[in-house]
Short mmCIF file of C-alpha atoms in Angstrom, two decimals:
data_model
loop_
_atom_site.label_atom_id
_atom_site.label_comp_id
_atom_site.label_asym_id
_atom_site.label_seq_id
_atom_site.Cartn_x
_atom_site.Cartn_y
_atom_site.Cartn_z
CA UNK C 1 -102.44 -24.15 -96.15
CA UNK C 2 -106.14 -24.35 -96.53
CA UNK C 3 -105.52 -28.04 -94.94
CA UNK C 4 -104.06 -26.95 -92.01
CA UNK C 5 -106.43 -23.78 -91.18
CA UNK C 6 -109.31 -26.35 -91.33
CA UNK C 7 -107.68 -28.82 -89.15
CA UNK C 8 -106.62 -26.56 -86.30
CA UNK C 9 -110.05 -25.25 -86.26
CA UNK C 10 -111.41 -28.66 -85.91
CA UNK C 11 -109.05 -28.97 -83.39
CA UNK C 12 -110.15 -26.10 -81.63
CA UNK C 13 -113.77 -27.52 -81.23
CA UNK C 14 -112.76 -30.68 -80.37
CA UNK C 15 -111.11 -29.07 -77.41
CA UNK C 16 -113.90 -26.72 -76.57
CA UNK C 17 -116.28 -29.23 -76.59
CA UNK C 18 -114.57 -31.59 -74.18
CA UNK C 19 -114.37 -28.04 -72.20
CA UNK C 20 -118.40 -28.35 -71.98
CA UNK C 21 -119.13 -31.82 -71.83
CA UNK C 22 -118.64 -32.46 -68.63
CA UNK C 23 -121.03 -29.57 -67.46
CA UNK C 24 -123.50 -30.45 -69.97
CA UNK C 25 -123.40 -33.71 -68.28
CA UNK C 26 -123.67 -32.51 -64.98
CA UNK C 27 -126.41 -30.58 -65.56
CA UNK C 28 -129.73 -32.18 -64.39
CA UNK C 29 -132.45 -32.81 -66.88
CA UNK C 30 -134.97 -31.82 -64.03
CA UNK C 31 -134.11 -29.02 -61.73
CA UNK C 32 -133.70 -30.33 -58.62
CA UNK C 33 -136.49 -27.83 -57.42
CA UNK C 34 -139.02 -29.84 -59.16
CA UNK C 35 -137.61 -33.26 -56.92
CA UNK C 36 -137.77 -31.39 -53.49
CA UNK C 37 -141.85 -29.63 -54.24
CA UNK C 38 -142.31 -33.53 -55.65
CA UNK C 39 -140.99 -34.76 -52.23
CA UNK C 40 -142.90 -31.65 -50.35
CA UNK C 41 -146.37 -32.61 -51.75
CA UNK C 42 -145.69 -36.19 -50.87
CA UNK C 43 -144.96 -35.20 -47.47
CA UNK C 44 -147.93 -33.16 -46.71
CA UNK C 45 -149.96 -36.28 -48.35
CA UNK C 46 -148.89 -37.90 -45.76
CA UNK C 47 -148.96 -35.63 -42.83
CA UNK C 48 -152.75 -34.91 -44.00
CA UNK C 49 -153.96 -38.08 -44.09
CA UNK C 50 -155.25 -37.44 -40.13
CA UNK C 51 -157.14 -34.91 -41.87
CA UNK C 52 -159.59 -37.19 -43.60
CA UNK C 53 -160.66 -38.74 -39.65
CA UNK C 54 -162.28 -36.42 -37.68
CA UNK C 55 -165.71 -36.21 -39.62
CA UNK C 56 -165.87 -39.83 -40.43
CA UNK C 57 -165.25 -40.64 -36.41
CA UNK C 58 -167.63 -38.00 -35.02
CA UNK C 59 -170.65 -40.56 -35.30
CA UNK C 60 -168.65 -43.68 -34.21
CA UNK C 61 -167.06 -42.13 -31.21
CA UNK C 62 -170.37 -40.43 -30.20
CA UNK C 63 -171.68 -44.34 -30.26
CA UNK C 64 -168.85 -46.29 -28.63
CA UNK C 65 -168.09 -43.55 -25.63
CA UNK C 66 -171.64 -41.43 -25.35
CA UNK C 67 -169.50 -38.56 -25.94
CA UNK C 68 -171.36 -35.56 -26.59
CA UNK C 69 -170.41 -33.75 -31.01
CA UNK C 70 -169.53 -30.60 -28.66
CA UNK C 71 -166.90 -32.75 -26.85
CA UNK C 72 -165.23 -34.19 -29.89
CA UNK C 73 -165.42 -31.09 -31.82
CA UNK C 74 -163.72 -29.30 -28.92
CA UNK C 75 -160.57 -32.00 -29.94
CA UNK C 76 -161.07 -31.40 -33.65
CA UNK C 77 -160.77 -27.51 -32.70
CA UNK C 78 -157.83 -28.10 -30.39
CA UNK C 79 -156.36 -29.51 -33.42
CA UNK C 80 -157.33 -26.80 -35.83
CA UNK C 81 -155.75 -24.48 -33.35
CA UNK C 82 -152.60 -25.66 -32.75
CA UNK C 83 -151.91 -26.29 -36.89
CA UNK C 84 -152.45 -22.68 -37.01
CA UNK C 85 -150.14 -21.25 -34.09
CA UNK C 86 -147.74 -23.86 -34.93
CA UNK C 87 -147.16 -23.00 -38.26
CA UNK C 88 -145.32 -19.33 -38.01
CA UNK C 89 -143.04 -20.82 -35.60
CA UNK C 90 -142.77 -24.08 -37.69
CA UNK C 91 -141.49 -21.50 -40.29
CA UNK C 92 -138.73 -19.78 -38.23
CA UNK C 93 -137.65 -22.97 -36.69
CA UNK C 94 -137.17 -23.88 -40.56
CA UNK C 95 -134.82 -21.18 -40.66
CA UNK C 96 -132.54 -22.29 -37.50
CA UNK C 97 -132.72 -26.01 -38.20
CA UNK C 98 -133.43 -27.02 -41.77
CA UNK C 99 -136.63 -28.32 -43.38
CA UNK C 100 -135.58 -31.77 -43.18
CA UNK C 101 -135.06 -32.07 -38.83
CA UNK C 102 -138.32 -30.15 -38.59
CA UNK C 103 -140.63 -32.25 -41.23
CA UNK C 104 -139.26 -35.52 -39.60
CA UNK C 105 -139.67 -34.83 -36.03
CA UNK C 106 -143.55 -33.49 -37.26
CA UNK C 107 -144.52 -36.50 -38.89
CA UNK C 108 -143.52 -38.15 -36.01
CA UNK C 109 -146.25 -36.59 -33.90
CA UNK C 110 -148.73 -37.26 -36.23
CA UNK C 111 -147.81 -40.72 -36.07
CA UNK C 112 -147.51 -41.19 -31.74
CA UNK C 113 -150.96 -38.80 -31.70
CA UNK C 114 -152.75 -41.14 -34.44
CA UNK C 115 -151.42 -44.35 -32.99
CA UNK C 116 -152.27 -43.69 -29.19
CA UNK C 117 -155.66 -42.83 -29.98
CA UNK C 118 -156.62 -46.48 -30.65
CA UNK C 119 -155.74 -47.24 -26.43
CA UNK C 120 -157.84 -43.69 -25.10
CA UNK C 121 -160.88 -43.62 -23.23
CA UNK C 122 -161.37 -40.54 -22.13
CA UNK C 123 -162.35 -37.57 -23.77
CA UNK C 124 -159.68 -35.59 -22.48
CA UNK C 125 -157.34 -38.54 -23.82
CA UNK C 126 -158.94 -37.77 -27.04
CA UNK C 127 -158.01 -34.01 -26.83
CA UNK C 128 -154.39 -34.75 -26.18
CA UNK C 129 -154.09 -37.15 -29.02
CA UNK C 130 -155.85 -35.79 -31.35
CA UNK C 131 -156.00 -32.21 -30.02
CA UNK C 132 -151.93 -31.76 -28.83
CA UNK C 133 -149.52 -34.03 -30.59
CA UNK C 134 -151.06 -34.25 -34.25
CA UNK C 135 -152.22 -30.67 -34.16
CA UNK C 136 -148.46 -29.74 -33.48
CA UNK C 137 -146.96 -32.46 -36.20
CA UNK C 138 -149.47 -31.29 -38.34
CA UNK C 139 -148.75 -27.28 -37.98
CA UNK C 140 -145.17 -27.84 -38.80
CA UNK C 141 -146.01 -29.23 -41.88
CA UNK C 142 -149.03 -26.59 -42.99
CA UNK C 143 -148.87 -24.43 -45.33
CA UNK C 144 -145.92 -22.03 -44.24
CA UNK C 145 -143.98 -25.61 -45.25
CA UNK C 146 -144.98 -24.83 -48.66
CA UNK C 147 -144.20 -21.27 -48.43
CA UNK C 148 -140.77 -21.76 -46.82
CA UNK C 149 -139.94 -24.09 -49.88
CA UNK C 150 -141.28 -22.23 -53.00
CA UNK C 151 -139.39 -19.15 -51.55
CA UNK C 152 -136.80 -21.22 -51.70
CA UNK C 153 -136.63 -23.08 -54.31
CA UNK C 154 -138.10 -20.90 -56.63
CA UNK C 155 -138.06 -17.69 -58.34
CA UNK C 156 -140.19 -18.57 -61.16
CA UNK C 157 -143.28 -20.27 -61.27
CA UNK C 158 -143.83 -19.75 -57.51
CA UNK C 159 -147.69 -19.14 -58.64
CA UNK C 160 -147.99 -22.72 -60.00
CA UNK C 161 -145.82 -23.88 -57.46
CA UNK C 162 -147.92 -22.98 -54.54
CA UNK C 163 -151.26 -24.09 -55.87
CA UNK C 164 -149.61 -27.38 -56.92
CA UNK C 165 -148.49 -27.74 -53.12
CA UNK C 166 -152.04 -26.65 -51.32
CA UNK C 167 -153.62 -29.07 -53.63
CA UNK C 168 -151.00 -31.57 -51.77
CA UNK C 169 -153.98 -31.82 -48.90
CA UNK C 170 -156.78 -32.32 -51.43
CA UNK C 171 -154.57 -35.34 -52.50
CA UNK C 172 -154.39 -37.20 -49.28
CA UNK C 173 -157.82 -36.24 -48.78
CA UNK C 174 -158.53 -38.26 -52.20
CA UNK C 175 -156.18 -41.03 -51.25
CA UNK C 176 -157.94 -41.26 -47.71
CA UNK C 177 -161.05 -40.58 -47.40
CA UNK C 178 -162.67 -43.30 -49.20
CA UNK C 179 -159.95 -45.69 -47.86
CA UNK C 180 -160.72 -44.32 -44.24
CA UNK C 181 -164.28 -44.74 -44.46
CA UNK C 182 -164.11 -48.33 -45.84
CA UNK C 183 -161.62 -49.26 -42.91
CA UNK C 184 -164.66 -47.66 -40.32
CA UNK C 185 -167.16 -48.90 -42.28
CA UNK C 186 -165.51 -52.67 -41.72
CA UNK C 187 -163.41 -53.03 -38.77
CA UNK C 188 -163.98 -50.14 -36.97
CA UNK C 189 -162.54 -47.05 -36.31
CA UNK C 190 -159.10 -48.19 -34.60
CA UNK C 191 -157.57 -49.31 -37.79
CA UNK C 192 -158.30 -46.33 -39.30
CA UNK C 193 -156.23 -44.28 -36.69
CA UNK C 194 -153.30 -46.86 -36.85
CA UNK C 195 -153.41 -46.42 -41.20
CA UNK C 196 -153.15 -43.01 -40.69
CA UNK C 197 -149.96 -43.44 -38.34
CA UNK C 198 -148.77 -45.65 -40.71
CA UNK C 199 -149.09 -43.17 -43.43
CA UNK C 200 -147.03 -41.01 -41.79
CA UNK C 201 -144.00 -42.64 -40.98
CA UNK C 202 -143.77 -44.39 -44.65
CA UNK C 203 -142.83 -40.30 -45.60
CA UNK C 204 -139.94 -40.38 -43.14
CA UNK C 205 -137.20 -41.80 -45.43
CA UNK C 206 -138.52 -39.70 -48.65
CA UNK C 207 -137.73 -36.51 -46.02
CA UNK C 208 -134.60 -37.45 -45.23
CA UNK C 209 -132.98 -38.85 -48.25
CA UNK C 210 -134.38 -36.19 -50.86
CA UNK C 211 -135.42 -33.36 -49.09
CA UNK C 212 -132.75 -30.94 -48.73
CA UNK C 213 -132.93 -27.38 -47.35
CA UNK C 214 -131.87 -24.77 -50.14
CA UNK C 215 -130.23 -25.04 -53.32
CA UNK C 216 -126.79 -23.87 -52.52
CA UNK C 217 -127.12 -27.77 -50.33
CA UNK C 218 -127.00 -29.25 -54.00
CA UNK C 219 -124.53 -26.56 -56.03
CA UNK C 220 -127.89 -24.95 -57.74
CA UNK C 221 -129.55 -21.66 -58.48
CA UNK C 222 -132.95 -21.63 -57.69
CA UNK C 223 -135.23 -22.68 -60.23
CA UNK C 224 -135.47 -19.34 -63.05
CA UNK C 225 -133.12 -17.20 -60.60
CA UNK C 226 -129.41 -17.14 -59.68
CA UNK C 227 -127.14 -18.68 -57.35
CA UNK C 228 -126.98 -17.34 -54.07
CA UNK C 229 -125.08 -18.86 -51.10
CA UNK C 230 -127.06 -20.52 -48.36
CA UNK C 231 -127.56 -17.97 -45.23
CA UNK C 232 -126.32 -19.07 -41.92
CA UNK C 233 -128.66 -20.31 -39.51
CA UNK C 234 -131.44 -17.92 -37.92
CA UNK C 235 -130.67 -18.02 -34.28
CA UNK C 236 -133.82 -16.15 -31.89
CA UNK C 237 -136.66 -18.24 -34.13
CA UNK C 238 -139.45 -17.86 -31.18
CA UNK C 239 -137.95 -13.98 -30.80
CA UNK C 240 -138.23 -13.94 -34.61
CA UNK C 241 -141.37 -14.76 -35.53
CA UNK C 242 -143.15 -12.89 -32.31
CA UNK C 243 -141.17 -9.37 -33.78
CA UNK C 244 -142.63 -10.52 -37.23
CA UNK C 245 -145.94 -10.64 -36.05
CA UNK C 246 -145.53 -6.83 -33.98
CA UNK C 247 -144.41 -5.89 -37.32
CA UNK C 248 -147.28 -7.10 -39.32
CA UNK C 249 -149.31 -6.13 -37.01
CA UNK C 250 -149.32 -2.18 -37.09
CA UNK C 251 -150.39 -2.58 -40.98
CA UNK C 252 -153.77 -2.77 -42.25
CA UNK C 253 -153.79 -4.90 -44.63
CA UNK C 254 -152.33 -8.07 -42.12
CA UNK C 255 -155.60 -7.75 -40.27
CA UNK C 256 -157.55 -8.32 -43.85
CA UNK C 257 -155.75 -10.99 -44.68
CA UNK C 258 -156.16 -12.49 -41.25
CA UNK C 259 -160.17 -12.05 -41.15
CA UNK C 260 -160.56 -13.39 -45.05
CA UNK C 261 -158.29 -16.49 -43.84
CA UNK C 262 -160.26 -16.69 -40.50
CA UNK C 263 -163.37 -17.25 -42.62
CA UNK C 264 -161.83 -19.47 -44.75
CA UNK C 265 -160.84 -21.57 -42.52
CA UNK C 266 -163.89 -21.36 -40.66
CA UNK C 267 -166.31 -22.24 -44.10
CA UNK C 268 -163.47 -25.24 -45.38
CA UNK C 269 -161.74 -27.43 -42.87
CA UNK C 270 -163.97 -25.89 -39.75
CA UNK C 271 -167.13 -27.27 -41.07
CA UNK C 272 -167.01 -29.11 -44.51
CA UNK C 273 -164.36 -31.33 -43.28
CA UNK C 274 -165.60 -31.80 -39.99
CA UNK C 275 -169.36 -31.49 -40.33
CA UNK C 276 -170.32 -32.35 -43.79
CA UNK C 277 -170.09 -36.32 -43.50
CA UNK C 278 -172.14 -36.13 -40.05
CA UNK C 279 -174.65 -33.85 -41.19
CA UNK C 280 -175.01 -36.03 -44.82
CA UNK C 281 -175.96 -38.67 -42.26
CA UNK C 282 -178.19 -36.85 -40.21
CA UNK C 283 -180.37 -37.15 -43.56
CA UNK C 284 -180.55 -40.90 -44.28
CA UNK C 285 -177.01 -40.77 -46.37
CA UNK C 286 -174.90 -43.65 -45.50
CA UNK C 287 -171.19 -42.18 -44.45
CA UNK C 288 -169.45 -44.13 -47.22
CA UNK C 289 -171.22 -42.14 -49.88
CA UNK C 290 -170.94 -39.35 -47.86
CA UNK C 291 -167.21 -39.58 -47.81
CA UNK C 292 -166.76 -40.62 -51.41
CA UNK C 293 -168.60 -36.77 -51.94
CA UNK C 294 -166.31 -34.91 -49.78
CA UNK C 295 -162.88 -37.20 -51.49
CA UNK C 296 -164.53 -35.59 -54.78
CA UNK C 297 -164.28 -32.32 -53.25
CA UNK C 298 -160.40 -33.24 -53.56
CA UNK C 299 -160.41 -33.87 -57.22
CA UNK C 300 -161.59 -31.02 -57.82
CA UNK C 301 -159.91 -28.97 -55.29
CA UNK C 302 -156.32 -30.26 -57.09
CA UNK C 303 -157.67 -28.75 -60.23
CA UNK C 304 -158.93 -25.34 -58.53
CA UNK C 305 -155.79 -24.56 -57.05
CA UNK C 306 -153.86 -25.06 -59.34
CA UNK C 307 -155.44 -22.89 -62.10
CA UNK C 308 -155.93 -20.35 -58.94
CA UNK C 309 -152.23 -20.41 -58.90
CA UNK C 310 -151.59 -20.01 -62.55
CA UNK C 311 -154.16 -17.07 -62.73
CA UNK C 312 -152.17 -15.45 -59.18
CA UNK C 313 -149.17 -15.43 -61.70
CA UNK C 314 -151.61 -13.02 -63.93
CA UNK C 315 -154.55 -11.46 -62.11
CA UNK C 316 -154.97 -9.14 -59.26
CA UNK C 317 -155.21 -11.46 -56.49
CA UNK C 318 -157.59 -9.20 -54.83
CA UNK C 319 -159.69 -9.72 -57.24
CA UNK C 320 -159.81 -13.37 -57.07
CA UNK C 321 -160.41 -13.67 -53.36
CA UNK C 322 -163.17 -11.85 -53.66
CA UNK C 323 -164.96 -13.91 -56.56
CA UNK C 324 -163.49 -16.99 -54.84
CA UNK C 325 -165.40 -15.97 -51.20
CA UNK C 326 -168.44 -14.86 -52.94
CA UNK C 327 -168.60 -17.82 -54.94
CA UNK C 328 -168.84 -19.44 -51.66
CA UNK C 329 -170.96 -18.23 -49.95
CA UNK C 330 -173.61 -18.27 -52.61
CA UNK C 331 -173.15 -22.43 -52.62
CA UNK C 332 -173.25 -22.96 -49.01
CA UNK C 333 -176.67 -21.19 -48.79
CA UNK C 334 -178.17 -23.48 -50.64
CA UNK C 335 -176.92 -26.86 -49.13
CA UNK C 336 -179.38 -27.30 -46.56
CA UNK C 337 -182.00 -27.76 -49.50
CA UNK C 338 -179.66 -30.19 -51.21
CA UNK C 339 -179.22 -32.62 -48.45
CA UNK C 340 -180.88 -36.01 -48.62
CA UNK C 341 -180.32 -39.78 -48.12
CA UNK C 342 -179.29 -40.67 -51.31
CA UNK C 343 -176.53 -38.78 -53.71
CA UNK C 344 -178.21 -36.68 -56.70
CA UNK C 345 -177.43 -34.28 -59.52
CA UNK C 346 -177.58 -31.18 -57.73
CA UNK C 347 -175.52 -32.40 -54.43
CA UNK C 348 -172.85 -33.39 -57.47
CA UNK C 349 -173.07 -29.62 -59.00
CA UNK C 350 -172.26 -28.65 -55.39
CA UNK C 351 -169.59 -31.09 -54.59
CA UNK C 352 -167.64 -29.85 -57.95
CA UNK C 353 -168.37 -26.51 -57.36
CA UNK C 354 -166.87 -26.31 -53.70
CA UNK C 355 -164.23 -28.54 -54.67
CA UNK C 356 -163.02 -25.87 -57.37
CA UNK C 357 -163.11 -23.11 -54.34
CA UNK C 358 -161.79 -25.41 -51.44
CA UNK C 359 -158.66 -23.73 -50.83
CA UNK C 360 -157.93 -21.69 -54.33
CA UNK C 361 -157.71 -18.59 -51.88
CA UNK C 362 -154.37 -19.29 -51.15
CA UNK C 363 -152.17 -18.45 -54.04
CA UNK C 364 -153.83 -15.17 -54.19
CA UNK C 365 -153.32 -14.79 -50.01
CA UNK C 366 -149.64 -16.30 -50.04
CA UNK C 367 -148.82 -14.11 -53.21
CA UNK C 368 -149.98 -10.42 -51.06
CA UNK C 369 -148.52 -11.90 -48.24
CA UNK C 370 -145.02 -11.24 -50.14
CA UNK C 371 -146.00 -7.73 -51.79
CA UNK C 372 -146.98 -6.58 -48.70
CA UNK C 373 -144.05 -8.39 -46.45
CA UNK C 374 -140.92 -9.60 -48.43
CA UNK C 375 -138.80 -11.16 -46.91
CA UNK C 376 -140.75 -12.10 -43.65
CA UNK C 377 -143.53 -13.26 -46.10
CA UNK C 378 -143.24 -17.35 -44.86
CA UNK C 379 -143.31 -16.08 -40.70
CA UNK C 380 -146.19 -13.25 -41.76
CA UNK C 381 -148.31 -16.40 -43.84
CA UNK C 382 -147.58 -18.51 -40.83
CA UNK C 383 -149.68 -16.28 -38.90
CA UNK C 384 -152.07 -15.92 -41.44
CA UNK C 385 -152.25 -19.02 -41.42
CA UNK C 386 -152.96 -19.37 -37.61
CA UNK C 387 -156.09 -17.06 -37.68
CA UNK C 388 -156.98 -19.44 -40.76
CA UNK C 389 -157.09 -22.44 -38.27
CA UNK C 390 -158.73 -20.74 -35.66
CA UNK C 391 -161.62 -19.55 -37.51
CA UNK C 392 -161.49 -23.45 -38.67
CA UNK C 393 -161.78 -24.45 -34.20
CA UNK C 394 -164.10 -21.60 -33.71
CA UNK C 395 -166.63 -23.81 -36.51
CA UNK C 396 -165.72 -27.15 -35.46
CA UNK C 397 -166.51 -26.84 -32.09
CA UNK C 398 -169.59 -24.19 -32.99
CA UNK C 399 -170.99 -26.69 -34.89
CA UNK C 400 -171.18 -29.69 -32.83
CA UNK C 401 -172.69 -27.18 -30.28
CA UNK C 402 -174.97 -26.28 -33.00
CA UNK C 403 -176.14 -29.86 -34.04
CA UNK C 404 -176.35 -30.87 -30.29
CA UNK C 405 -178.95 -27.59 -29.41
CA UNK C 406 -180.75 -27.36 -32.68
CA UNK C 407 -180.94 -31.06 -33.83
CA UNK C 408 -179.19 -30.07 -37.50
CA UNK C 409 -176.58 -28.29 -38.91
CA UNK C 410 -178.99 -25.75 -41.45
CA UNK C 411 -178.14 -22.66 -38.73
CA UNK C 412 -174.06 -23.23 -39.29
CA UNK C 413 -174.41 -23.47 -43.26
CA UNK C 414 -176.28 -20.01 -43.50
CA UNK C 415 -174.11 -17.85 -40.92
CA UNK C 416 -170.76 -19.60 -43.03
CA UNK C 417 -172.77 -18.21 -45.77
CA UNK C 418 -172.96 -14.76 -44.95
CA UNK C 419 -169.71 -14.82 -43.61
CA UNK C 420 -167.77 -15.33 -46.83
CA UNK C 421 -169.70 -12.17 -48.18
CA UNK C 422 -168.32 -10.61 -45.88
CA UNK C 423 -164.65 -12.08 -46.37
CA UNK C 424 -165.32 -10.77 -50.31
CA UNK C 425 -166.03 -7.33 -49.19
CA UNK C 426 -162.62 -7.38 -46.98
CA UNK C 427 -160.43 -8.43 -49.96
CA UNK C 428 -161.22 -5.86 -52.00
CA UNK C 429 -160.39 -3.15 -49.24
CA UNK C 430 -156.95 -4.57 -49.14
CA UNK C 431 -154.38 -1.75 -50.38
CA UNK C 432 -151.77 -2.99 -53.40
CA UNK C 433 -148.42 -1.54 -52.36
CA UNK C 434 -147.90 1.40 -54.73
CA UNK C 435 -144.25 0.68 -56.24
CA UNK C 436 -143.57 -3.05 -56.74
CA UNK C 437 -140.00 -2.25 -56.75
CA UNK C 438 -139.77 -1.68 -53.29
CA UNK C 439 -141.24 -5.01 -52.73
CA UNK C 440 -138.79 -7.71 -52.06
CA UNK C 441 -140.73 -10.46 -53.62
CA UNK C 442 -139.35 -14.36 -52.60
#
């Protein structure tokens, strides 16, 4: 009797387990959320590789054409511009058409702007090029990309996540920087442009085979939430994100979060990026070694953002912004004094420094953009966003005006200065909503 109790129970979990087998199997070792942010940081790799050109070809374009640092940092701001007013919109039109459609058709204006460049010769050729069709391509793939996919993707970890994907930019600025500057440095400034085409288009296939534009494509949950079924498309994205920004609008804390992003952009891609490698050159340093500085800025912006995004999972991200803006501002005030022809100590304590600050405000910025705006969070950071890149033009183009009236760049280092104080001041203004539960948080 004893016999047959034991073997029917055996029986019994024989049959249960072939009952869970198969799902065991099924079940992915990696969550397929990890495969589509692997496939989004490649992506914006690639799509920022144009990124790394504009201060390296500032000097050689100036040479080749006699056109004036105002003219081609008018492009650059063109450029900054449109990545910023592009990206809200690049956002809803995620919601109407899918990531993938949107993130291929993008790279492939990158890729038309960065290859007809080599044929131009004419400034305003340059400002279409460079100015129009990459600052579009690029806006669609900015950071309201990385937004639109950690909200969906993930319900955990979105912290991590989204420092993890802003580092993304550091990355290709890493990758292409040095590579960039080499190319210029040998053959010109042509092949550079057609590398960074290239760059672009190798990202195409990862898009479109891997990418895929919410779990409930794949039969998942989110990663650490549960399954939901995928909405239907957002028809009226233009109408959308243009009632979004109304919206926003009549709050007070959007118009912080614009002016701290303003002057973020404005101190990072407005006039390290641009500026720093002409400026380094202005004082005897030779642009290769120039470059290599501002690719270390990279390394250490990776490792900056990311911890900024684990402590956004932990701090009050007011808080941070304003230690991360003051922090800032202290270190560009004292460039000017560290500039000189060849690279030493103190230049490197800079270079890590910045690096660790580049863009660590975004976590913190993305994060109160969803206390503050649920479920339009991705449209409202899209406009964030925008004022982010048009502080960035405002500097660009300021301070090739700058260097052509006052002979340097010292003047634009001490107002970014005092501007990030500023910026520090603003974030801590910025009101916490009062009962979290009402917040829909993505």
């Amino acid at each position: 009797m004893l016999t047959d109790v034991t073997q029917t129970t055996e029986s019994a979990a024989r049959d249960a387990r072939r009952r869970i087998s198969p799902e065991v199997r099924r079940r992915p070792r990696i969550h397929r959320a990890w495969i589509v942010a692997a496939v989004t940081f490649v992506t914006i790799i690639g799509g920022a590789a144009f990124s790394s050109l504009p201060g390296l070809l500032i000097d050689p374009l100036h040479t080749e054409f006699d056109w004036s640092r105002g003219e081609i940092g008018l492009a650059v701001s063109i450029d900054m511009a449109l990545y910023g007013l592009t990206a809200p919109f690049a956002a809803a039109l995620m919601d109407r058409f899918g990531i993938r459609r949107v993130v291929v058709v993008a790279l492939g204006a990158v890729a038309a702007g960065a290859l007809a460049s080599v044929w131009m010769t004419a400034a305003w050729q340059l400002m279409i090029y460079w100015g129009v069709l990459v600052g579009l391509g690029s806006g669609s793939m900015a950071m309201a990309f990385s937004a639109t996919v950690t909200n969906r993707w993930f319900v955990t970890r979105r912290g991590l996540v989204t420092g993890i994907l802003t580092a993304a930019g550091a990355s290709g600025q890493l990758v292409f920087l040095p590579l960039c500057a080499w190319i210029i440095d040998a053959h010109g400034w042509r092949p550079a442009s057609v590398t960074v085409a290239l760059a672009a288009l190798v990202v195409v296939p990862f898009v479109w085979l891997l990418m895929r534009d919410h779990p409930a494509d794949v039969g998942l949950a989110p990663y650490g939430g549960e399954y939901v079924e995928k909405p239907a498309p957002a028809r009226g994205a233009a109408s959308r994100t243009v009632r979004v920004l109304f919206d926003a609008a009549r709050t007070g804390p959007f118009w912080l979060l614009v002016g701290t992003f303003a002057i973020c952009g404005a101190s990072t891609n407005g006039l390290i990026r641009t500026h720093f490698v002409p400026s380094a050159h202005d004082h005897g340093m030779p642009i290769t070694a120039a470059a290599s500085l501002l690719a270390v800025i990279g390394i250490f912006d990776i490792i900056g953002t990311v911890f900024s995004g684990w402590l956004t999972d932990r701090f009050d991200s007011r808080r941070l912004l304003a230690v991360y803006y003051a922090l800032r501002g202290i270190s560009l005030l004292f460039l000017p004094m560290l500039m000189g022809p060849t690279v030493h100590p103190p230049m490197v304590f800079f270079i890590v420094f910045y690096g660790l600050d580049w863009v660590a405000t975004v976590p913190p910025t993305l994060a109160l953009c969803r206390e503050q705006y649920g479920e339009d969070s991705a449209i409202v950071f899209g406009w964030v966003l925008a004022s982010h890149q048009v502080g960035a033009a405002v500097v660009a183009f300021l301070g090739g005006v700058a260097r052509d009236r006052f002979g340097s760049y010292d003047v634009v280092w001490y107002a970014a200065g005092a501007l990030c104080a500023v910026a520090a001041l603003m974030a801590l203004v910025i009101q916490r909503v009062r009962q979290p539960s009402d917040s829909v948080v993505l």
